[in-house]
Amino acid sequence: MQQKLEQIKSEAMAAIKSADTPESIEALRVKYLGKKGEITSILKQMGGLSAEERPIIGALTNEIRAELEGILAQKDAEIEASVLQQRLVEESLDVTEPGAEIKFGRQHPMSIVLDEVKDIFIGMGFQIAEGPEVELSLYDFDKLNIPITHPAREWQDTFYIAEDESVHLRCQTSPVQIRMMEAQKPPLRIISPGRVYRKDEVDASHSPMFHQIEGLVVDRGVTMGDLKGTLNLLVSKIYGSDTKTRFRPHNFPYTEPSCEVDVQCVVCGGTGCKTCGYEGWLELLGAGMVHHKVLSGCGIDPDEYSGFAFGIGADRMTMLRFGIDDLRLLFENDMRFLGQF
């Protein structure tokens, strides 16, 4: 049995010497010193020895156990130090190396303008109203006094969802005005920003999805002068106090009288350039006094109340605000472009 112990010691020391990971050291500890290990197995055989042999073999066994425990602990410490040194090399940090630039996110130019417009109108006592983007033709056309023969109701202009043309992607945010007039009695003062959809080919100035900001005021004694004053204030806040506006007669089914509003070209200051087609003016929005049929259809007495409405192309407003000459830049998510704002 003494020879067996010496053989176990020799094998264990050779195995410990070649071990190179904490896992292998633990495996050797279990193999030789564990409850079912080889040293423990020798101790269990002590009962078959003579009285003279037991103390000799017992002492030798304990001596070998203690020696193996010490060698295992030493080897474990060496491996741990080696692993730490390797990590220090692999994970070393050069404190003199310049740090990487932290890039902060920025607002999209469209969001910048939308927030500015919202702040301006909230300051004038307006509320923000929203409505569904999948809309009923009843609200997007019929209640807005848009006849069945109007070009906007053609399949080539509108994204219809229902075969009977009763449901489609809204082509303006005007339905929000109808829903608000039906749900709330005057006085009303709202703007309704949001996405709208029309079957336009994508180019520098058109997109099948774009944004509108529509406004509505309904109260007693509202006049065209109130409309002009409101829009002039908006333009001065967005483009500067020296920016001029021009109101031109127009025709919209849902307003009477109607007008289109131009702003003096923010690029050339009205002298004429490529941006404004050398006219000195840029079309910004359509507006007018709410048609009496629209008021009546929403249960509002046109003899008692009047109102004005307007619709602004938020994309065009953003392009003018920042001098952007291609609408597609707003939707392509090119960080080289967006990082400028």
PDB file of C-alpha atoms in Angstrom, residues 3-278:
ATOM      1  CA  GLN A   3       4.068   1.663  -2.952  1.00  0.00           C
ATOM      2  CA  LYS A   4       0.562   2.517  -4.140  1.00  0.00           C
ATOM      3  CA  LEU A   5       0.640   5.819  -2.221  1.00  0.00           C
ATOM      4  CA  GLU A   6       3.986   6.774  -3.739  1.00  0.00           C
ATOM      5  CA  GLN A   7       2.633   5.987  -7.204  1.00  0.00           C
ATOM      6  CA  ILE A   8      -0.449   8.160  -6.581  1.00  0.00           C
ATOM      7  CA  LYS A   9       1.796  10.999  -5.369  1.00  0.00           C
ATOM      8  CA  SER A  10       4.023  10.743  -8.426  1.00  0.00           C
ATOM      9  CA  GLU A  11       1.098  10.724 -10.865  1.00  0.00           C
ATOM     10  CA  ALA A  12      -0.654  13.579  -9.048  1.00  0.00           C
ATOM     11  CA  MET A  13       2.416  15.811  -9.015  1.00  0.00           C
ATOM     12  CA  ALA A  14       3.013  15.224 -12.743  1.00  0.00           C
ATOM     13  CA  ALA A  15      -0.615  16.034 -13.530  1.00  0.00           C
ATOM     14  CA  ILE A  16      -0.564  19.159 -11.354  1.00  0.00           C
ATOM     15  CA  LYS A  17       2.610  20.355 -13.027  1.00  0.00           C
ATOM     16  CA  SER A  18       1.033  20.139 -16.508  1.00  0.00           C
ATOM     17  CA  ALA A  19      -2.306  21.749 -15.475  1.00  0.00           C
ATOM     18  CA  ASP A  20      -2.832  25.233 -16.917  1.00  0.00           C
ATOM     19  CA  THR A  21      -6.390  26.290 -16.057  1.00  0.00           C
ATOM     20  CA  PRO A  22      -8.361  26.775 -12.829  1.00  0.00           C
ATOM     21  CA  GLU A  23     -10.798  24.122 -14.077  1.00  0.00           C
ATOM     22  CA  SER A  24      -8.072  21.495 -14.519  1.00  0.00           C
ATOM     23  CA  ILE A  25      -6.702  22.191 -11.022  1.00  0.00           C
ATOM     24  CA  GLU A  26     -10.159  21.720  -9.534  1.00  0.00           C
ATOM     25  CA  ALA A  27     -10.582  18.466 -11.455  1.00  0.00           C
ATOM     26  CA  LEU A  28      -7.281  17.133 -10.017  1.00  0.00           C
ATOM     27  CA  ARG A  29      -8.314  18.200  -6.518  1.00  0.00           C
ATOM     28  CA  VAL A  30     -11.481  16.140  -6.842  1.00  0.00           C
ATOM     29  CA  LYS A  31      -9.633  13.181  -8.416  1.00  0.00           C
ATOM     30  CA  TYR A  32      -7.018  12.848  -5.700  1.00  0.00           C
ATOM     31  CA  LEU A  33      -8.414  14.556  -2.595  1.00  0.00           C
ATOM     32  CA  GLY A  34     -12.176  14.453  -3.046  1.00  0.00           C
ATOM     33  CA  LYS A  35     -14.618  12.237  -1.115  1.00  0.00           C
ATOM     34  CA  LYS A  36     -14.283   9.600  -3.793  1.00  0.00           C
ATOM     35  CA  GLY A  37     -10.678  10.473  -4.628  1.00  0.00           C
ATOM     36  CA  GLU A  38      -7.702   8.138  -4.670  1.00  0.00           C
ATOM     37  CA  ILE A  39      -6.234   9.284  -1.318  1.00  0.00           C
ATOM     38  CA  THR A  40      -9.632   8.846   0.342  1.00  0.00           C
ATOM     39  CA  SER A  41      -9.840   5.369  -1.214  1.00  0.00           C
ATOM     40  CA  ILE A  42      -6.532   4.420   0.483  1.00  0.00           C
ATOM     41  CA  LEU A  43      -7.815   5.632   3.842  1.00  0.00           C
ATOM     42  CA  LYS A  44     -10.909   3.450   3.473  1.00  0.00           C
ATOM     43  CA  GLN A  45      -8.640   0.404   3.128  1.00  0.00           C
ATOM     44  CA  MET A  46      -6.878   1.046   6.445  1.00  0.00           C
ATOM     45  CA  GLY A  47      -9.143  -1.395   8.235  1.00  0.00           C
ATOM     46  CA  GLY A  48      -7.484  -4.340   6.454  1.00  0.00           C
ATOM     47  CA  LEU A  49      -4.006  -3.466   7.695  1.00  0.00           C
ATOM     48  CA  SER A  50      -2.252  -4.872  10.734  1.00  0.00           C
ATOM     49  CA  ALA A  51      -1.916  -2.836  13.904  1.00  0.00           C
ATOM     50  CA  GLU A  52       1.742  -2.183  13.116  1.00  0.00           C
ATOM     51  CA  GLU A  53       1.079  -0.983   9.526  1.00  0.00           C
ATOM     52  CA  ARG A  54      -1.831   1.370  10.251  1.00  0.00           C
ATOM     53  CA  PRO A  55       0.101   4.197  11.918  1.00  0.00           C
ATOM     54  CA  ILE A  56       2.814   4.042   9.272  1.00  0.00           C
ATOM     55  CA  ILE A  57       0.421   4.092   6.314  1.00  0.00           C
ATOM     56  CA  GLY A  58      -1.840   6.636   8.054  1.00  0.00           C
ATOM     57  CA  ALA A  59       1.015   9.047   8.626  1.00  0.00           C
ATOM     58  CA  LEU A  60       2.285   8.597   5.059  1.00  0.00           C
ATOM     59  CA  THR A  61      -1.208   9.156   3.660  1.00  0.00           C
ATOM     60  CA  ASN A  62      -1.698  12.368   5.636  1.00  0.00           C
ATOM     61  CA  GLU A  63       1.759  13.549   4.628  1.00  0.00           C
ATOM     62  CA  ILE A  64       1.037  12.972   0.923  1.00  0.00           C
ATOM     63  CA  ARG A  65      -2.427  14.596   1.270  1.00  0.00           C
ATOM     64  CA  ALA A  66      -0.927  17.704   2.867  1.00  0.00           C
ATOM     65  CA  GLU A  67       1.820  17.863   0.245  1.00  0.00           C
ATOM     66  CA  LEU A  68      -0.674  17.561  -2.633  1.00  0.00           C
ATOM     67  CA  GLU A  69      -2.935  20.217  -1.069  1.00  0.00           C
ATOM     68  CA  GLY A  70       0.006  22.601  -0.846  1.00  0.00           C
ATOM     69  CA  ILE A  71       1.112  21.954  -4.418  1.00  0.00           C
ATOM     70  CA  LEU A  72      -2.456  22.352  -5.700  1.00  0.00           C
ATOM     71  CA  ALA A  73      -2.851  25.666  -3.865  1.00  0.00           C
ATOM     72  CA  GLN A  74       0.492  26.915  -5.187  1.00  0.00           C
ATOM     73  CA  LYS A  75      -0.305  25.892  -8.766  1.00  0.00           C
ATOM     74  CA  ASP A  76      -3.779  27.419  -8.495  1.00  0.00           C
ATOM     75  CA  ALA A  77      -2.249  30.732  -7.396  1.00  0.00           C
ATOM     76  CA  GLU A  78       0.259  30.626 -10.257  1.00  0.00           C
ATOM     77  CA  ILE A  79      -2.486  30.024 -12.823  1.00  0.00           C
ATOM     78  CA  GLU A  80      -4.655  32.785 -11.345  1.00  0.00           C
ATOM     79  CA  ALA A  81      -1.730  35.219 -11.533  1.00  0.00           C
ATOM     80  CA  SER A  82      -1.034  34.172 -15.130  1.00  0.00           C
ATOM     81  CA  VAL A  83      -4.666  34.666 -16.106  1.00  0.00           C
ATOM     82  CA  LEU A  84      -4.710  38.089 -14.457  1.00  0.00           C
ATOM     83  CA  GLN A  85      -1.526  39.091 -16.244  1.00  0.00           C
ATOM     84  CA  GLN A  86      -2.997  37.975 -19.563  1.00  0.00           C
ATOM     85  CA  ARG A  87      -6.140  40.016 -18.921  1.00  0.00           C
ATOM     86  CA  LEU A  88      -4.047  43.050 -18.046  1.00  0.00           C
ATOM     87  CA  VAL A  89      -2.261  42.721 -21.384  1.00  0.00           C
ATOM     88  CA  GLU A  90      -5.396  42.103 -23.421  1.00  0.00           C
ATOM     89  CA  GLU A  91      -7.490  44.725 -21.646  1.00  0.00           C
ATOM     90  CA  SER A  92      -4.836  47.352 -21.250  1.00  0.00           C
ATOM     91  CA  LEU A  93      -5.935  50.952 -21.585  1.00  0.00           C
ATOM     92  CA  ASP A  94      -3.748  53.659 -23.025  1.00  0.00           C
ATOM     93  CA  VAL A  95      -4.752  56.657 -20.954  1.00  0.00           C
ATOM     94  CA  THR A  96      -2.862  58.950 -23.330  1.00  0.00           C
ATOM     95  CA  GLU A  97      -4.953  57.897 -26.336  1.00  0.00           C
ATOM     96  CA  PRO A  98      -7.582  60.508 -27.328  1.00  0.00           C
ATOM     97  CA  GLY A  99     -11.107  59.445 -26.414  1.00  0.00           C
ATOM     98  CA  ALA A 100     -13.755  58.636 -29.012  1.00  0.00           C
ATOM     99  CA  GLU A 101     -16.184  61.436 -29.777  1.00  0.00           C
ATOM    100  CA  ILE A 102     -19.624  60.906 -28.292  1.00  0.00           C
ATOM    101  CA  LYS A 103     -22.246  61.718 -30.902  1.00  0.00           C
ATOM    102  CA  PHE A 104     -25.467  63.166 -29.575  1.00  0.00           C
ATOM    103  CA  GLY A 105     -28.764  62.759 -31.383  1.00  0.00           C
ATOM    104  CA  ARG A 106     -30.488  65.790 -32.844  1.00  0.00           C
ATOM    105  CA  GLN A 107     -33.990  66.723 -33.830  1.00  0.00           C
ATOM    106  CA  HIS A 108     -35.059  66.101 -37.398  1.00  0.00           C
ATOM    107  CA  PRO A 109     -35.529  69.433 -39.228  1.00  0.00           C
ATOM    108  CA  MET A 110     -39.206  68.574 -39.690  1.00  0.00           C
ATOM    109  CA  SER A 111     -39.602  68.097 -35.938  1.00  0.00           C
ATOM    110  CA  ILE A 112     -37.826  71.389 -35.273  1.00  0.00           C
ATOM    111  CA  VAL A 113     -40.306  73.328 -37.429  1.00  0.00           C
ATOM    112  CA  LEU A 114     -43.348  71.403 -36.151  1.00  0.00           C
ATOM    113  CA  ASP A 115     -42.364  72.174 -32.559  1.00  0.00           C
ATOM    114  CA  GLU A 116     -41.835  75.842 -33.402  1.00  0.00           C
ATOM    115  CA  VAL A 117     -45.242  76.061 -35.078  1.00  0.00           C
ATOM    116  CA  LYS A 118     -46.945  74.300 -32.169  1.00  0.00           C
ATOM    117  CA  ASP A 119     -45.336  76.689 -29.686  1.00  0.00           C
ATOM    118  CA  ILE A 120     -46.451  79.705 -31.708  1.00  0.00           C
ATOM    119  CA  PHE A 121     -50.074  78.576 -31.913  1.00  0.00           C
ATOM    120  CA  ILE A 122     -50.221  77.392 -28.314  1.00  0.00           C
ATOM    121  CA  GLY A 123     -49.065  80.883 -27.422  1.00  0.00           C
ATOM    122  CA  MET A 124     -52.095  82.220 -29.303  1.00  0.00           C
ATOM    123  CA  GLY A 125     -54.457  79.971 -27.360  1.00  0.00           C
ATOM    124  CA  PHE A 126     -54.770  77.119 -29.870  1.00  0.00           C
ATOM    125  CA  GLN A 127     -55.086  73.463 -28.932  1.00  0.00           C
ATOM    126  CA  ILE A 128     -53.394  70.524 -30.684  1.00  0.00           C
ATOM    127  CA  ALA A 129     -55.905  68.082 -32.205  1.00  0.00           C
ATOM    128  CA  GLU A 130     -55.259  64.723 -33.863  1.00  0.00           C
ATOM    129  CA  GLY A 131     -57.299  62.315 -35.958  1.00  0.00           C
ATOM    130  CA  PRO A 132     -57.017  58.979 -37.801  1.00  0.00           C
ATOM    131  CA  GLU A 133     -54.788  58.631 -40.847  1.00  0.00           C
ATOM    132  CA  VAL A 134     -57.144  56.011 -42.287  1.00  0.00           C
ATOM    133  CA  GLU A 135     -60.200  58.159 -42.807  1.00  0.00           C
ATOM    134  CA  LEU A 136     -63.803  57.955 -43.978  1.00  0.00           C
ATOM    135  CA  SER A 137     -64.594  59.743 -47.215  1.00  0.00           C
ATOM    136  CA  LEU A 138     -67.559  61.176 -45.315  1.00  0.00           C
ATOM    137  CA  TYR A 139     -65.139  63.297 -43.274  1.00  0.00           C
ATOM    138  CA  ASP A 140     -62.370  63.831 -45.819  1.00  0.00           C
ATOM    139  CA  PHE A 141     -64.667  64.802 -48.694  1.00  0.00           C
ATOM    140  CA  ASP A 142     -68.437  64.961 -48.128  1.00  0.00           C
ATOM    141  CA  LYS A 143     -68.520  67.027 -44.942  1.00  0.00           C
ATOM    142  CA  LEU A 144     -65.864  69.337 -46.431  1.00  0.00           C
ATOM    143  CA  ASN A 145     -68.202  70.203 -49.300  1.00  0.00           C
ATOM    144  CA  ILE A 146     -65.963  68.424 -51.827  1.00  0.00           C
ATOM    145  CA  PRO A 147     -68.245  67.173 -54.642  1.00  0.00           C
ATOM    146  CA  ILE A 148     -68.068  63.684 -56.089  1.00  0.00           C
ATOM    147  CA  THR A 149     -66.703  65.142 -59.327  1.00  0.00           C
ATOM    148  CA  HIS A 150     -63.696  66.781 -57.665  1.00  0.00           C
ATOM    149  CA  PRO A 151     -60.323  65.515 -58.999  1.00  0.00           C
ATOM    150  CA  ALA A 152     -59.101  64.692 -55.488  1.00  0.00           C
ATOM    151  CA  ARG A 153     -61.702  61.910 -55.325  1.00  0.00           C
ATOM    152  CA  GLU A 154     -60.290  60.067 -58.329  1.00  0.00           C
ATOM    153  CA  TRP A 155     -58.480  56.748 -57.824  1.00  0.00           C
ATOM    154  CA  GLN A 156     -55.345  58.155 -59.419  1.00  0.00           C
ATOM    155  CA  ASP A 157     -55.137  60.823 -56.700  1.00  0.00           C
ATOM    156  CA  THR A 158     -56.255  59.075 -53.498  1.00  0.00           C
ATOM    157  CA  PHE A 159     -55.174  55.847 -51.780  1.00  0.00           C
ATOM    158  CA  TYR A 160     -58.556  54.124 -51.405  1.00  0.00           C
ATOM    159  CA  ILE A 161     -58.810  51.125 -49.094  1.00  0.00           C
ATOM    160  CA  ALA A 162     -62.465  50.238 -49.655  1.00  0.00           C
ATOM    161  CA  GLU A 163     -63.746  49.352 -53.118  1.00  0.00           C
ATOM    162  CA  ASP A 164     -66.762  51.600 -52.624  1.00  0.00           C
ATOM    163  CA  GLU A 165     -64.401  54.553 -51.982  1.00  0.00           C
ATOM    164  CA  SER A 166     -65.741  55.001 -48.465  1.00  0.00           C
ATOM    165  CA  VAL A 167     -62.372  54.549 -46.707  1.00  0.00           C
ATOM    166  CA  HIS A 168     -58.927  55.803 -47.694  1.00  0.00           C
ATOM    167  CA  LEU A 169     -55.654  57.209 -46.420  1.00  0.00           C
ATOM    168  CA  ARG A 170     -56.477  60.809 -45.629  1.00  0.00           C
ATOM    169  CA  CYS A 171     -55.255  63.281 -48.225  1.00  0.00           C
ATOM    170  CA  GLN A 172     -55.418  66.232 -45.805  1.00  0.00           C
ATOM    171  CA  THR A 173     -55.786  66.832 -42.078  1.00  0.00           C
ATOM    172  CA  SER A 174     -59.036  68.765 -42.634  1.00  0.00           C
ATOM    173  CA  PRO A 175     -61.158  65.820 -41.377  1.00  0.00           C
ATOM    174  CA  VAL A 176     -59.800  66.587 -37.915  1.00  0.00           C
ATOM    175  CA  GLN A 177     -61.524  69.967 -38.148  1.00  0.00           C
ATOM    176  CA  ILE A 178     -64.848  68.275 -38.959  1.00  0.00           C
ATOM    177  CA  ARG A 179     -64.503  65.834 -36.087  1.00  0.00           C
ATOM    178  CA  MET A 180     -63.700  68.649 -33.670  1.00  0.00           C
ATOM    179  CA  MET A 181     -66.660  70.771 -34.828  1.00  0.00           C
ATOM    180  CA  GLU A 182     -68.960  67.795 -34.353  1.00  0.00           C
ATOM    181  CA  ALA A 183     -67.577  66.934 -30.932  1.00  0.00           C
ATOM    182  CA  GLN A 184     -67.182  70.399 -29.435  1.00  0.00           C
ATOM    183  CA  LYS A 185     -69.285  73.542 -29.543  1.00  0.00           C
ATOM    184  CA  PRO A 186     -67.704  76.890 -30.463  1.00  0.00           C
ATOM    185  CA  PRO A 187     -65.526  78.672 -29.632  1.00  0.00           C
ATOM    186  CA  LEU A 188     -62.925  76.472 -31.321  1.00  0.00           C
ATOM    187  CA  ARG A 189     -59.275  77.234 -31.859  1.00  0.00           C
ATOM    188  CA  ILE A 190     -57.179  74.236 -32.982  1.00  0.00           C
ATOM    189  CA  ILE A 191     -54.310  73.146 -35.199  1.00  0.00           C
ATOM    190  CA  SER A 192     -54.036  69.579 -36.493  1.00  0.00           C
ATOM    191  CA  PRO A 193     -50.539  68.548 -37.618  1.00  0.00           C
ATOM    192  CA  GLY A 194     -50.006  65.119 -39.142  1.00  0.00           C
ATOM    193  CA  ARG A 195     -49.128  62.863 -42.064  1.00  0.00           C
ATOM    194  CA  VAL A 196     -51.245  62.852 -45.206  1.00  0.00           C
ATOM    195  CA  TYR A 197     -51.140  60.758 -48.379  1.00  0.00           C
ATOM    196  CA  ARG A 198     -51.631  61.452 -52.079  1.00  0.00           C
ATOM    197  CA  LYS A 199     -50.616  59.571 -55.195  1.00  0.00           C
ATOM    198  CA  ASP A 200     -47.760  61.857 -56.175  1.00  0.00           C
ATOM    199  CA  GLU A 201     -44.602  60.669 -57.879  1.00  0.00           C
ATOM    200  CA  VAL A 202     -41.460  61.169 -55.807  1.00  0.00           C
ATOM    201  CA  ASP A 203     -39.338  64.089 -56.951  1.00  0.00           C
ATOM    202  CA  ALA A 204     -37.620  67.157 -55.506  1.00  0.00           C
ATOM    203  CA  SER A 205     -40.924  68.752 -54.490  1.00  0.00           C
ATOM    204  CA  HIS A 206     -43.446  65.861 -54.249  1.00  0.00           C
ATOM    205  CA  SER A 207     -43.917  62.754 -52.130  1.00  0.00           C
ATOM    206  CA  PRO A 208     -46.822  60.289 -51.687  1.00  0.00           C
ATOM    207  CA  MET A 209     -46.512  60.902 -47.938  1.00  0.00           C
ATOM    208  CA  PHE A 210     -46.023  64.382 -46.534  1.00  0.00           C
ATOM    209  CA  HIS A 211     -47.087  66.545 -43.601  1.00  0.00           C
ATOM    210  CA  GLN A 212     -49.709  69.203 -43.110  1.00  0.00           C
ATOM    211  CA  ILE A 213     -50.568  71.624 -40.339  1.00  0.00           C
ATOM    212  CA  GLU A 214     -54.180  72.707 -40.563  1.00  0.00           C
ATOM    213  CA  GLY A 215     -55.781  75.323 -38.373  1.00  0.00           C
ATOM    214  CA  LEU A 216     -59.363  76.167 -37.492  1.00  0.00           C
ATOM    215  CA  VAL A 217     -60.986  79.007 -35.575  1.00  0.00           C
ATOM    216  CA  VAL A 218     -64.757  79.172 -35.082  1.00  0.00           C
ATOM    217  CA  ASP A 219     -66.398  81.818 -32.934  1.00  0.00           C
ATOM    218  CA  ARG A 220     -68.740  84.769 -33.116  1.00  0.00           C
ATOM    219  CA  GLY A 221     -67.493  87.637 -35.243  1.00  0.00           C
ATOM    220  CA  VAL A 222     -64.448  85.909 -36.799  1.00  0.00           C
ATOM    221  CA  THR A 223     -63.324  87.751 -39.943  1.00  0.00           C
ATOM    222  CA  MET A 224     -60.828  87.540 -42.779  1.00  0.00           C
ATOM    223  CA  GLY A 225     -58.798  90.138 -40.900  1.00  0.00           C
ATOM    224  CA  ASP A 226     -58.354  87.664 -38.045  1.00  0.00           C
ATOM    225  CA  LEU A 227     -57.094  85.073 -40.526  1.00  0.00           C
ATOM    226  CA  LYS A 228     -54.570  87.489 -42.034  1.00  0.00           C
ATOM    227  CA  GLY A 229     -53.365  88.635 -38.636  1.00  0.00           C
ATOM    228  CA  THR A 230     -52.873  85.053 -37.440  1.00  0.00           C
ATOM    229  CA  LEU A 231     -50.954  83.965 -40.530  1.00  0.00           C
ATOM    230  CA  ASN A 232     -48.823  87.108 -40.616  1.00  0.00           C
ATOM    231  CA  LEU A 233     -47.809  86.466 -37.016  1.00  0.00           C
ATOM    232  CA  LEU A 234     -46.899  82.870 -37.844  1.00  0.00           C
ATOM    233  CA  VAL A 235     -44.769  83.908 -40.825  1.00  0.00           C
ATOM    234  CA  SER A 236     -42.971  86.611 -38.852  1.00  0.00           C
ATOM    235  CA  LYS A 237     -42.153  84.174 -36.057  1.00  0.00           C
ATOM    236  CA  ILE A 238     -40.847  81.472 -38.406  1.00  0.00           C
ATOM    237  CA  TYR A 239     -39.069  83.504 -41.084  1.00  0.00           C
ATOM    238  CA  GLY A 240     -38.394  86.827 -39.384  1.00  0.00           C
ATOM    239  CA  SER A 241     -40.313  90.014 -38.694  1.00  0.00           C
ATOM    240  CA  ASP A 242     -39.350  91.566 -42.044  1.00  0.00           C
ATOM    241  CA  THR A 243     -40.880  88.726 -44.098  1.00  0.00           C
ATOM    242  CA  LYS A 244     -43.783  89.873 -46.225  1.00  0.00           C
ATOM    243  CA  THR A 245     -46.899  87.904 -47.172  1.00  0.00           C
ATOM    244  CA  ARG A 246     -49.192  88.065 -50.177  1.00  0.00           C
ATOM    245  CA  PHE A 247     -52.824  86.898 -50.190  1.00  0.00           C
ATOM    246  CA  ARG A 248     -54.182  85.819 -53.598  1.00  0.00           C
ATOM    247  CA  PRO A 249     -57.823  84.919 -54.357  1.00  0.00           C
ATOM    248  CA  HIS A 250     -58.378  81.205 -54.901  1.00  0.00           C
ATOM    249  CA  ASN A 251     -61.109  78.586 -54.765  1.00  0.00           C
ATOM    250  CA  PHE A 252     -61.472  75.789 -52.206  1.00  0.00           C
ATOM    251  CA  PRO A 253     -64.760  73.883 -51.745  1.00  0.00           C
ATOM    252  CA  TYR A 254     -64.608  74.138 -47.951  1.00  0.00           C
ATOM    253  CA  THR A 255     -63.873  77.874 -47.631  1.00  0.00           C
ATOM    254  CA  GLU A 256     -65.529  80.990 -49.067  1.00  0.00           C
ATOM    255  CA  PRO A 257     -63.885  83.365 -49.701  1.00  0.00           C
ATOM    256  CA  SER A 258     -60.632  81.451 -50.223  1.00  0.00           C
ATOM    257  CA  CYS A 259     -57.069  82.527 -50.768  1.00  0.00           C
ATOM    258  CA  GLU A 260     -53.559  81.252 -51.250  1.00  0.00           C
ATOM    259  CA  VAL A 261     -50.804  82.801 -49.193  1.00  0.00           C
ATOM    260  CA  ASP A 262     -47.305  83.455 -50.483  1.00  0.00           C
ATOM    261  CA  VAL A 263     -44.269  84.537 -48.522  1.00  0.00           C
ATOM    262  CA  GLN A 264     -41.525  86.717 -49.820  1.00  0.00           C
ATOM    263  CA  CYS A 265     -38.660  84.483 -50.933  1.00  0.00           C
ATOM    264  CA  VAL A 266     -36.430  83.896 -47.932  1.00  0.00           C
ATOM    265  CA  VAL A 267     -33.452  83.220 -50.206  1.00  0.00           C
ATOM    266  CA  CYS A 268     -33.383  86.352 -52.361  1.00  0.00           C
ATOM    267  CA  GLY A 269     -35.529  88.657 -50.236  1.00  0.00           C
ATOM    268  CA  GLY A 270     -38.014  89.145 -53.072  1.00  0.00           C
ATOM    269  CA  THR A 271     -35.573  90.190 -55.811  1.00  0.00           C
ATOM    270  CA  GLY A 272     -35.997  86.922 -57.727  1.00  0.00           C
ATOM    271  CA  CYS A 273     -33.875  83.769 -57.788  1.00  0.00           C
ATOM    272  CA  LYS A 274     -33.891  80.119 -58.858  1.00  0.00           C
ATOM    273  CA  THR A 275     -35.631  79.034 -55.655  1.00  0.00           C
ATOM    274  CA  CYS A 276     -38.696  81.227 -56.258  1.00  0.00           C
ATOM    275  CA  GLY A 277     -38.663  80.905 -60.051  1.00  0.00           C
ATOM    276  CA  TYR A 278     -37.453  84.501 -60.257  1.00  0.00           C
TER     277      TYR A 278
END
